[in-house]
Coordinates of C-alpha atoms in Angstrom, one line a residue:
M1 CA 20.2 64.5 178.9
G2 CA 20.9 67.6 176.5
W3 CA 23.4 66.7 174.2
L4 CA 22.2 63.0 173.9
F5 CA 18.3 64.4 172.8
L6 CA 20.0 66.5 170.4
K7 CA 22.3 63.8 169.4
V8 CA 19.6 61.1 168.5
L9 CA 17.2 64.0 167.4
T10 CA 20.1 64.8 164.8
V11 CA 20.4 61.4 163.2
G12 CA 17.3 60.7 163.4
L13 CA 16.2 63.4 160.8
S14 CA 19.7 61.9 159.2
F15 CA 18.0 59.2 158.2
L16 CA 15.1 61.0 156.6
G17 CA 17.5 63.1 154.6
L18 CA 16.2 66.4 156.8
F19 CA 19.8 67.6 158.9
Y20 CA 20.8 70.1 156.6
P21 CA 17.5 72.5 156.2
F22 CA 17.0 72.1 160.2
V23 CA 20.9 72.3 161.2
D24 CA 20.8 75.1 164.1
F25 CA 23.3 77.4 162.7
R26 CA 22.2 80.2 166.1
F27 CA 22.2 78.4 169.2
G28 CA 25.0 80.5 171.4
E29 CA 26.0 83.6 170.7
K30 CA 23.8 85.8 168.9
T31 CA 26.8 88.5 167.8
R32 CA 29.3 88.1 165.7
S33 CA 32.0 86.4 167.4
Q34 CA 35.0 87.8 166.0
K35 CA 36.6 84.2 166.1
P36 CA 37.3 83.7 162.7
N37 CA 36.5 81.5 159.9
F38 CA 38.3 78.6 158.9
V39 CA 38.0 77.7 154.8
I40 CA 40.8 74.7 154.1
I41 CA 41.3 73.7 151.0
L42 CA 42.8 69.8 150.1
A43 CA 42.7 69.0 146.8
D44 CA 44.0 64.9 145.9
D45 CA 46.8 64.4 144.0
M46 CA 47.9 67.2 142.9
G47 CA 51.7 68.1 141.8
W48 CA 53.4 71.0 143.3
G49 CA 54.0 72.0 139.1
D50 CA 50.2 72.3 138.7
L51 CA 49.6 75.3 140.2
G52 CA 50.7 78.4 138.2
A53 CA 52.3 80.2 140.9
N54 CA 54.9 77.8 141.1
W55 CA 55.1 76.8 137.7
A56 CA 55.7 78.5 133.8
E57 CA 54.5 75.7 132.6
T58 CA 50.6 75.5 133.4
K59 CA 48.2 78.5 133.1
D60 CA 45.2 75.8 134.7
T61 CA 44.3 78.1 137.6
P62 CA 43.8 81.7 137.1
N63 CA 41.4 81.5 140.2
L64 CA 44.4 79.9 142.6
D65 CA 46.8 81.9 141.0
K66 CA 44.7 85.1 141.5
M67 CA 44.5 83.6 145.8
A68 CA 49.1 83.8 145.6
A69 CA 48.7 86.9 144.4
E70 CA 45.9 88.6 146.8
G71 CA 48.6 85.7 150.0
M72 CA 50.7 83.8 150.6
R73 CA 52.8 81.2 148.5
F74 CA 54.6 78.3 150.4
V75 CA 56.9 76.4 148.2
D76 CA 58.6 74.5 150.9
F77 CA 55.4 72.6 151.7
H78 CA 54.4 69.5 152.3
A79 CA 52.1 66.2 153.0
A80 CA 52.2 64.4 155.8
A81 CA 52.3 61.4 154.0
S82 CA 51.9 60.1 150.6
T83 CA 48.7 59.0 150.5
C84 CA 45.0 59.9 151.2
S85 CA 43.8 57.9 155.0
P86 CA 47.1 58.9 156.2
S87 CA 47.4 61.8 154.9
R88 CA 44.3 63.5 156.2
A89 CA 44.0 61.7 159.2
S90 CA 47.3 63.7 160.2
L91 CA 46.0 66.8 158.5
L92 CA 42.2 67.0 161.4
T93 CA 44.7 65.7 163.3
G94 CA 47.9 67.1 163.5
R95 CA 49.5 63.7 164.4
L96 CA 52.1 60.9 162.2
G97 CA 50.9 58.1 161.2
L98 CA 53.3 56.4 164.1
R99 CA 50.4 58.0 166.3
H100 CA 47.5 59.0 165.3
G101 CA 47.2 54.7 164.3
V102 CA 46.1 55.5 159.8
T103 CA 49.0 54.5 158.1
H104 CA 46.8 53.0 155.1
N105 CA 44.4 53.1 153.0
F106 CA 40.8 52.4 154.2
A107 CA 38.9 50.1 152.2
V108 CA 35.2 50.5 150.6
S109 CA 34.2 47.4 153.1
S110 CA 35.7 48.3 156.1
A111 CA 35.0 48.2 159.5
G112 CA 37.2 50.8 160.6
G113 CA 38.8 53.9 160.4
L114 CA 40.5 57.3 162.1
P115 CA 40.6 55.7 165.9
L116 CA 37.7 57.3 167.7
N117 CA 40.1 58.0 170.7
E118 CA 42.0 60.6 168.4
T119 CA 40.2 64.2 168.9
T120 CA 39.7 65.8 164.5
L121 CA 39.8 69.3 164.4
A122 CA 36.1 69.2 164.1
E123 CA 36.3 68.0 167.2
A124 CA 38.4 70.3 169.1
L125 CA 37.4 73.5 167.8
R126 CA 33.0 72.7 168.9
P127 CA 33.6 73.5 172.2
A128 CA 35.3 76.6 171.5
G129 CA 32.0 78.2 169.4
Y130 CA 32.3 76.5 166.1
V131 CA 30.0 75.3 163.6
T132 CA 31.7 72.5 161.2
G133 CA 31.2 70.8 157.8
V134 CA 33.0 68.7 155.3
I135 CA 32.0 68.7 151.9
G136 CA 34.3 66.1 149.5
K137 CA 36.1 63.7 150.1
W138 CA 36.5 61.5 153.6
H139 CA 38.4 58.8 153.5
L140 CA 38.5 57.7 157.4
G141 CA 35.9 55.8 158.5
H142 CA 32.7 55.4 157.0
H143 CA 30.7 52.7 158.9
G144 CA 29.6 53.5 161.8
S145 CA 30.9 56.0 164.1
Y146 CA 33.9 56.7 161.8
H147 CA 31.4 58.7 160.1
P148 CA 32.4 62.3 159.7
N149 CA 28.6 63.6 160.8
F150 CA 30.3 61.7 164.6
R151 CA 33.4 63.2 164.0
G152 CA 33.2 66.2 165.2
F153 CA 30.8 67.4 162.2
D154 CA 27.8 69.2 162.0
Y155 CA 27.2 69.2 158.0
Y156 CA 28.9 66.4 155.7
F157 CA 28.0 65.8 152.1
G158 CA 30.4 63.9 150.8
I159 CA 31.7 61.3 149.1
P160 CA 33.1 58.7 151.9
Y161 CA 36.4 57.5 149.8
S162 CA 38.3 58.0 146.9
N163 CA 35.6 58.1 143.5
D164 CA 37.8 55.0 141.7
M165 CA 35.9 53.3 144.8
G166 CA 32.7 52.9 142.9
C167 CA 31.2 52.7 139.6
T168 CA 29.5 55.3 138.5
D169 CA 26.8 56.1 135.5
T170 CA 29.8 59.3 133.8
P171 CA 32.4 56.8 134.7
G172 CA 35.3 59.5 132.9
Y173 CA 39.3 59.1 132.3
N174 CA 40.7 56.8 133.8
H175 CA 43.9 54.5 133.4
P176 CA 42.2 51.7 132.2
P177 CA 39.0 52.8 131.2
C178 CA 36.9 51.5 133.5
P179 CA 33.2 50.0 132.2
A180 CA 29.8 52.0 133.4
C181 CA 27.6 50.5 136.7
P182 CA 25.4 48.2 135.1
Y183 CA 21.9 48.1 134.8
T184 CA 21.1 44.4 136.0
V185 CA 21.8 42.0 138.9
H186 CA 24.2 39.2 138.0
N187 CA 27.1 37.4 139.7
R188 CA 30.0 39.4 139.1
P189 CA 32.7 39.9 141.2
L190 CA 32.9 42.9 142.9
R191 CA 36.3 44.7 141.4
T192 CA 38.1 43.1 138.5
P193 CA 41.4 43.4 140.0
E194 CA 43.6 43.5 136.9
R195 CA 42.0 46.9 135.7
A196 CA 41.3 48.0 139.4
C197 CA 38.0 48.8 138.1
Y198 CA 34.9 48.0 140.5
T199 CA 31.4 47.1 138.6
D200 CA 29.1 46.1 141.6
V201 CA 29.2 48.7 143.9
A202 CA 28.9 52.5 142.7
L203 CA 30.2 55.8 144.1
P204 CA 27.5 56.4 146.8
L205 CA 27.1 60.1 147.3
Y206 CA 26.2 60.9 151.0
E207 CA 24.3 64.4 152.9
D208 CA 25.4 63.6 156.3
L209 CA 24.4 60.1 157.2
T210 CA 21.9 59.6 153.9
I211 CA 23.1 58.5 151.1
V212 CA 21.4 60.9 148.3
E213 CA 22.9 59.1 145.8
Q214 CA 24.3 55.9 144.3
P215 CA 26.2 56.6 141.8
V216 CA 27.1 59.1 141.9
N217 CA 27.3 61.7 138.7
L218 CA 30.6 62.4 138.5
S219 CA 29.9 65.0 136.0
S220 CA 28.8 67.4 137.8
L221 CA 30.1 66.4 141.5
A222 CA 32.4 69.9 141.6
Q223 CA 28.9 72.1 140.9
R224 CA 28.0 70.8 144.2
Y225 CA 30.2 70.4 146.0
A226 CA 31.0 74.8 145.4
E227 CA 27.2 75.5 146.3
K228 CA 27.1 73.3 149.1
A229 CA 30.2 75.2 150.6
S230 CA 28.0 78.5 149.7
Q231 CA 24.4 77.6 151.4
F232 CA 27.3 76.6 154.5
I233 CA 29.2 79.7 154.7
Q234 CA 25.9 82.1 154.0
R235 CA 24.2 80.6 157.3
A236 CA 27.2 80.7 159.9
S237 CA 27.7 84.1 158.7
A238 CA 24.5 85.6 158.5
D239 CA 23.5 83.7 162.2
G240 CA 27.1 85.4 163.1
R241 CA 29.1 82.0 164.1
P242 CA 32.4 81.7 163.3
F243 CA 32.6 78.4 160.6
L244 CA 35.4 75.8 160.1
L245 CA 34.7 73.9 156.4
Y246 CA 36.7 71.4 155.5
V247 CA 36.3 70.9 152.0
A248 CA 38.1 67.9 150.4
P249 CA 37.2 68.0 145.8
A250 CA 38.4 64.9 143.7
H251 CA 40.2 66.8 141.9
M252 CA 43.0 65.5 140.9
H253 CA 41.9 62.3 141.3
V254 CA 41.5 59.7 138.4
P255 CA 39.0 59.2 136.6
L256 CA 39.0 62.8 136.1
P257 CA 35.2 64.4 135.2
A258 CA 34.1 63.9 130.9
T259 CA 33.7 68.3 131.7
R260 CA 32.5 69.6 128.1
P261 CA 34.5 71.4 126.5
S262 CA 35.1 75.1 126.4
A263 CA 34.5 77.3 124.1
D264 CA 36.6 79.6 125.1
L265 CA 39.2 77.4 125.4
P266 CA 39.4 74.2 123.0
G267 CA 42.2 71.8 122.6
L268 CA 41.9 71.5 127.0
T269 CA 43.5 67.6 127.7
P270 CA 40.8 65.7 129.8
Y271 CA 43.6 66.9 133.0
A272 CA 43.9 70.8 132.2
A273 CA 40.0 70.6 131.7
A274 CA 39.7 68.8 135.1
L275 CA 42.6 71.5 136.8
R276 CA 40.3 74.1 135.6
E277 CA 37.4 72.7 136.9
M278 CA 38.9 72.1 140.5
D279 CA 40.7 75.9 139.8
G280 CA 36.7 77.2 139.1
L281 CA 35.2 75.2 142.2
V282 CA 38.1 76.9 145.0
G283 CA 36.3 80.7 143.0
Q284 CA 33.6 80.0 143.5
I285 CA 35.2 79.7 147.9
K286 CA 36.9 82.3 147.9
G287 CA 34.1 84.3 146.3
E288 CA 32.0 83.2 148.9
V289 CA 34.4 83.5 151.3
D290 CA 35.0 87.3 150.8
R291 CA 31.4 88.7 150.1
M292 CA 30.5 87.0 152.7
A293 CA 32.9 86.5 155.4
K294 CA 36.2 89.2 153.5
G295 CA 39.1 90.0 156.1
N296 CA 37.2 87.7 158.5
T297 CA 38.3 84.4 157.2
L298 CA 41.6 82.4 156.7
I299 CA 41.7 80.4 153.4
W300 CA 43.8 77.6 153.4
F301 CA 44.5 75.2 150.2
T302 CA 46.4 72.3 149.7
G303 CA 47.2 69.0 148.2
D304 CA 47.0 65.2 150.1
N305 CA 50.1 64.2 147.8
G306 CA 51.7 63.7 145.0
P307 CA 50.4 63.1 141.7
W308 CA 49.9 59.8 140.9
A309 CA 52.7 58.6 138.2
Q310 CA 50.8 55.2 136.6
K311 CA 48.1 56.9 135.5
C312 CA 49.9 58.5 132.6
E313 CA 48.4 61.3 130.6
L314 CA 45.8 62.2 133.5
A315 CA 48.5 62.2 136.1
G316 CA 50.0 66.3 137.3
S317 CA 53.4 67.5 137.4
M318 CA 55.7 67.4 140.3
G319 CA 57.4 71.1 139.1
P320 CA 61.9 70.6 139.5
F321 CA 61.2 66.9 142.0
M322 CA 61.9 64.7 139.7
G323 CA 63.3 62.3 142.1
L324 CA 66.3 60.9 139.5
W325 CA 67.7 58.7 141.6
Q326 CA 65.2 56.8 141.3
G327 CA 63.9 56.9 137.7
R328 CA 67.2 56.2 136.8
R329 CA 66.3 53.0 139.2
G330 CA 63.1 52.4 137.8
G331 CA 59.0 53.3 139.3
S332 CA 57.4 56.9 139.8
P333 CA 59.3 59.0 142.6
A334 CA 55.5 60.5 143.1
K335 CA 52.6 59.5 144.8
Q336 CA 53.5 56.5 147.8
T337 CA 57.5 57.2 147.2
T338 CA 59.2 59.4 149.6
W339 CA 60.5 60.8 147.1
E340 CA 59.6 65.1 146.7
G341 CA 57.1 64.6 145.0
G342 CA 55.3 62.6 146.7
H343 CA 54.9 64.7 149.4
R344 CA 55.9 68.2 148.3
V345 CA 52.9 69.8 146.9
P346 CA 50.9 73.1 146.7
A347 CA 49.9 75.0 149.0
L348 CA 49.0 78.3 149.7
A349 CA 46.8 80.9 152.7
Y350 CA 44.6 84.1 152.2
W351 CA 42.9 86.3 154.9
P352 CA 42.9 89.5 153.4
G353 CA 44.3 92.7 155.9
R354 CA 46.5 89.3 158.1
V355 CA 47.9 87.2 155.2
P356 CA 50.4 89.5 153.7
A357 CA 49.6 90.2 149.4
N358 CA 51.8 88.6 146.7
V359 CA 54.4 86.4 149.6
T360 CA 56.0 84.2 148.7
S361 CA 57.5 81.6 152.5
T362 CA 60.0 79.6 151.8
A363 CA 60.0 77.9 155.3
L364 CA 59.1 74.8 155.9
L365 CA 55.9 73.3 157.0
S366 CA 54.2 71.0 156.4
V367 CA 50.1 69.5 156.4
L368 CA 50.5 69.0 160.4
D369 CA 50.6 71.7 160.9
I370 CA 48.0 73.1 159.7
F371 CA 45.6 71.7 163.1
P372 CA 48.1 73.4 165.8
T373 CA 48.1 76.5 163.7
V374 CA 44.0 76.6 163.6
V375 CA 43.0 75.9 166.9
G376 CA 45.6 78.6 168.6
L377 CA 43.8 81.1 166.0
A378 CA 40.3 79.5 167.1
Q379 CA 41.5 79.9 170.8
A380 CA 40.7 76.4 171.1
S381 CA 42.2 73.9 173.4
L382 CA 44.7 71.1 172.0
P383 CA 43.6 67.5 172.9
P384 CA 45.2 66.7 176.5
N385 CA 48.2 63.7 176.8
R386 CA 49.7 63.3 173.6
R387 CA 52.0 65.4 171.8
F388 CA 51.6 66.5 168.4
D389 CA 54.5 66.9 164.9
G390 CA 52.7 70.1 163.9
L391 CA 54.1 73.6 164.3
D392 CA 51.8 77.4 165.5
A393 CA 52.7 78.5 162.5
S394 CA 51.1 81.9 162.3
E395 CA 54.0 83.9 163.0
V396 CA 54.8 82.6 159.5
L397 CA 51.2 83.3 158.2
F398 CA 51.6 86.5 158.9
G399 CA 54.5 87.3 157.4
Q400 CA 56.6 87.7 160.8
L401 CA 58.6 84.4 160.9
Q402 CA 60.9 83.2 157.9
T403 CA 61.5 79.9 159.0
G404 CA 59.4 76.8 160.1
H405 CA 59.7 73.3 161.0
R406 CA 64.2 72.6 161.2
V407 CA 63.2 68.7 161.1
L408 CA 60.6 66.5 159.3
F409 CA 60.0 63.1 158.9
H410 CA 58.3 61.4 155.7
P411 CA 56.3 57.6 156.4
N412 CA 56.3 55.2 153.7
S413 CA 53.3 55.4 151.7
G414 CA 53.4 52.0 149.9
A415 CA 56.1 51.5 147.1
A416 CA 58.5 50.9 150.1
G417 CA 59.7 49.6 153.4
E418 CA 56.0 49.1 156.7
Y419 CA 53.7 51.1 156.1
G420 CA 54.1 54.0 158.0
A421 CA 57.1 53.9 159.1
L422 CA 59.4 56.8 159.7
Q423 CA 62.4 55.6 156.6
T424 CA 62.8 59.0 154.9
V425 CA 64.6 62.6 157.6
R426 CA 64.6 66.2 156.4
L427 CA 66.6 68.0 158.3
E428 CA 66.7 72.0 157.2
H429 CA 67.5 71.5 153.3
Y430 CA 69.0 67.5 153.7
K431 CA 67.2 64.4 153.4
A432 CA 67.8 61.6 153.9
F433 CA 66.8 58.4 153.1
Y434 CA 67.0 55.0 155.2
I435 CA 65.1 52.9 152.6
T436 CA 64.3 53.5 148.7
G437 CA 61.2 52.7 145.8
G438 CA 59.6 54.1 142.8
A439 CA 55.8 53.5 142.3
E440 CA 54.3 51.9 140.0
A441 CA 54.9 54.2 136.6
C442 CA 53.5 55.3 134.1
D443 CA 55.4 52.4 132.0
G444 CA 54.4 50.0 133.9
S445 CA 57.9 49.4 135.8
V446 CA 58.4 49.9 139.4
G447 CA 61.8 50.6 141.8
L448 CA 63.0 47.9 143.5
E449 CA 62.8 48.3 148.1
Q450 CA 66.7 48.7 148.8
Q451 CA 67.9 49.6 152.9
H452 CA 70.2 51.9 153.1
E453 CA 73.0 52.2 156.2
P454 CA 74.5 54.6 156.5
P455 CA 71.7 56.5 154.9
L456 CA 71.7 58.2 151.0
I457 CA 71.5 62.1 151.9
F458 CA 70.6 64.4 148.4
N459 CA 71.2 68.6 149.8
L460 CA 67.5 69.4 147.6
E461 CA 69.5 73.3 148.0
D462 CA 71.7 72.0 145.7
D463 CA 69.6 69.2 144.1
A464 CA 65.6 69.5 144.2
A465 CA 65.5 66.8 141.5
E466 CA 67.1 64.8 144.4
G467 CA 70.1 63.4 141.2
A468 CA 72.8 62.7 143.1
P469 CA 73.4 61.8 146.7
L470 CA 76.0 63.2 148.9
E471 CA 80.2 61.9 148.8
R472 CA 79.8 59.3 152.3
G473 CA 83.7 59.9 152.8
G474 CA 82.9 64.2 152.3
T475 CA 83.5 66.4 155.6
E476 CA 79.4 67.6 154.4
Y477 CA 78.3 64.5 154.2
Q478 CA 79.8 63.0 157.3
A479 CA 79.0 66.1 159.6
I480 CA 75.2 65.8 158.4
L481 CA 74.7 62.2 159.1
P482 CA 75.3 62.5 163.2
Q483 CA 72.4 65.2 163.0
V484 CA 70.2 62.7 161.0
R485 CA 70.4 59.9 163.1
Q486 CA 69.5 61.6 166.5
V487 CA 66.9 63.4 165.7
L488 CA 65.7 59.9 164.0
A489 CA 66.2 58.4 167.5
D490 CA 64.6 61.5 169.2
V491 CA 61.1 61.3 166.9
L492 CA 61.0 57.7 167.7
Q493 CA 61.9 58.0 171.1
D494 CA 58.6 61.0 171.7
I495 CA 56.8 58.3 170.1
S496 CA 57.4 55.1 172.1
E497 CA 56.2 57.5 174.8
D498 CA 53.2 58.9 173.5
N499 CA 49.2 58.2 173.7
T500 CA 48.9 56.3 170.2
S501 CA 46.2 54.8 168.9
R502 CA 45.7 52.2 166.8
A503 CA 43.7 51.6 163.5
D504 CA 40.9 49.3 162.5
Y505 CA 40.9 48.0 159.7
T506 CA 39.2 44.8 159.6
Q507 CA 36.5 44.9 156.5
D508 CA 33.1 43.5 157.0
P509 CA 30.9 43.6 153.2
L510 CA 28.5 44.5 155.7
A511 CA 29.6 47.5 156.2
T512 CA 30.0 48.1 152.6
P513 CA 27.5 51.3 151.7
C514 CA 24.3 50.5 149.9
C515 CA 21.8 52.4 149.5
N516 CA 19.6 49.1 147.9
P517 CA 21.2 46.2 147.7
Y518 CA 18.5 44.5 145.3
H519 CA 19.3 46.6 142.4
A520 CA 22.4 46.6 140.6
A521 CA 24.8 48.4 141.6
C522 CA 23.2 49.4 145.4
R523 CA 20.7 52.5 142.5
C524 CA 19.1 54.5 144.8
Q525 CA 18.2 58.1 144.0
T526 CA 16.5 60.6 146.9
V527 CA 17.6 64.1 146.0

């Protein structure tokens, strides 16, 4: 009953907009815990080549490059899917979409979200004494019990889904551009399909359960995220509570913010300016960690998927992972595809005194590994009666092991095939495609879906650009094909025997976040 009373109390305070100032971080141990803190930063639509430490052509990530020099950089690190919601669900559960049920994105009017019987990282860490917060994009369900405050997070400040899923008064850069929110009520449709622009519902900003601003001001959002992250770190550190802070900035998803030109760096493109703004956000968070909890905090930075190529000059760089085989057949080999450009993402780990400095790791790792690694380091317990696709990568982080996965599976993410299906297999340095297809490219072309039986197999060690598959009759192909077939059969059998979930993708207009339905675009501001 005590827990229920506390939950009711905090929900009530949240609806009054009063939750965060009164969160009591002091329940539990008064002395400083020796358990480590965790800050997980998940960039949105950031390309592998957008990190300067990865790609010499990029000059706009000085803070991230400094973190790479002071920590570990992973060059063979992968998102668990090539689109938003499935990738984020896998980060927070350590499981593929065929297990946790989230195989494609949720909508503005989605009634469901990440299935409630799935345990999030925050829910796993709270019994171990952790205070938990999420700042930024959620995109795992915002209606009812799917809201982050009911998924293990003590504090939430951010937007419920992608920053293009609602109009704003500061629409920034998009391709094609979208209009600002209206100020008068009219009968226009909720969304303009031909331009993918939302017209009559504004993008909301939540603090806990309360919409504090609708539409959100995208131009100041990064700085507000930095301030809220700093406050969270300060409060948890001052009380000696170990903490989990999950930060999911809107960058580099369109619309990119219309930032003011820098006097020191004139002539920056909108993408470069936005990349610098995101880098500055990371730098502020790292600075606060160094000031309050250096030596006892792991910062893990990565991305949810590759760049959104159809946005042309507003999309990031895939680096050398060009997906040339697909490129010759039309469409983009980036976001929404299972080509390397769609799921190979930048990744860094920083923990002075624990993670060795200035190390480049070639271990095959995944966003899936964050869950079991953090649970293990926190001395928490993995959820029972379910199987995990991630591995505990702590020995890699601490420089004790040079290898990660032998096998990864890249689920279909919109460009081809059924959502979530496992038809692309990474086996050591080989990669097999049972299906291919290109997402919409900058020129509007789409690569047609093609089935491959037997599969295309590429040797990524010799062909990172995925330009020329192995000859099917060759010795190398014939040696690897039976292994590919076996590991794929094994994982599908394992999933069939697992405790799996199914996400609710039904939509209900009443689930659309709207703080004032009587105002145009749901306009309101409570702070």
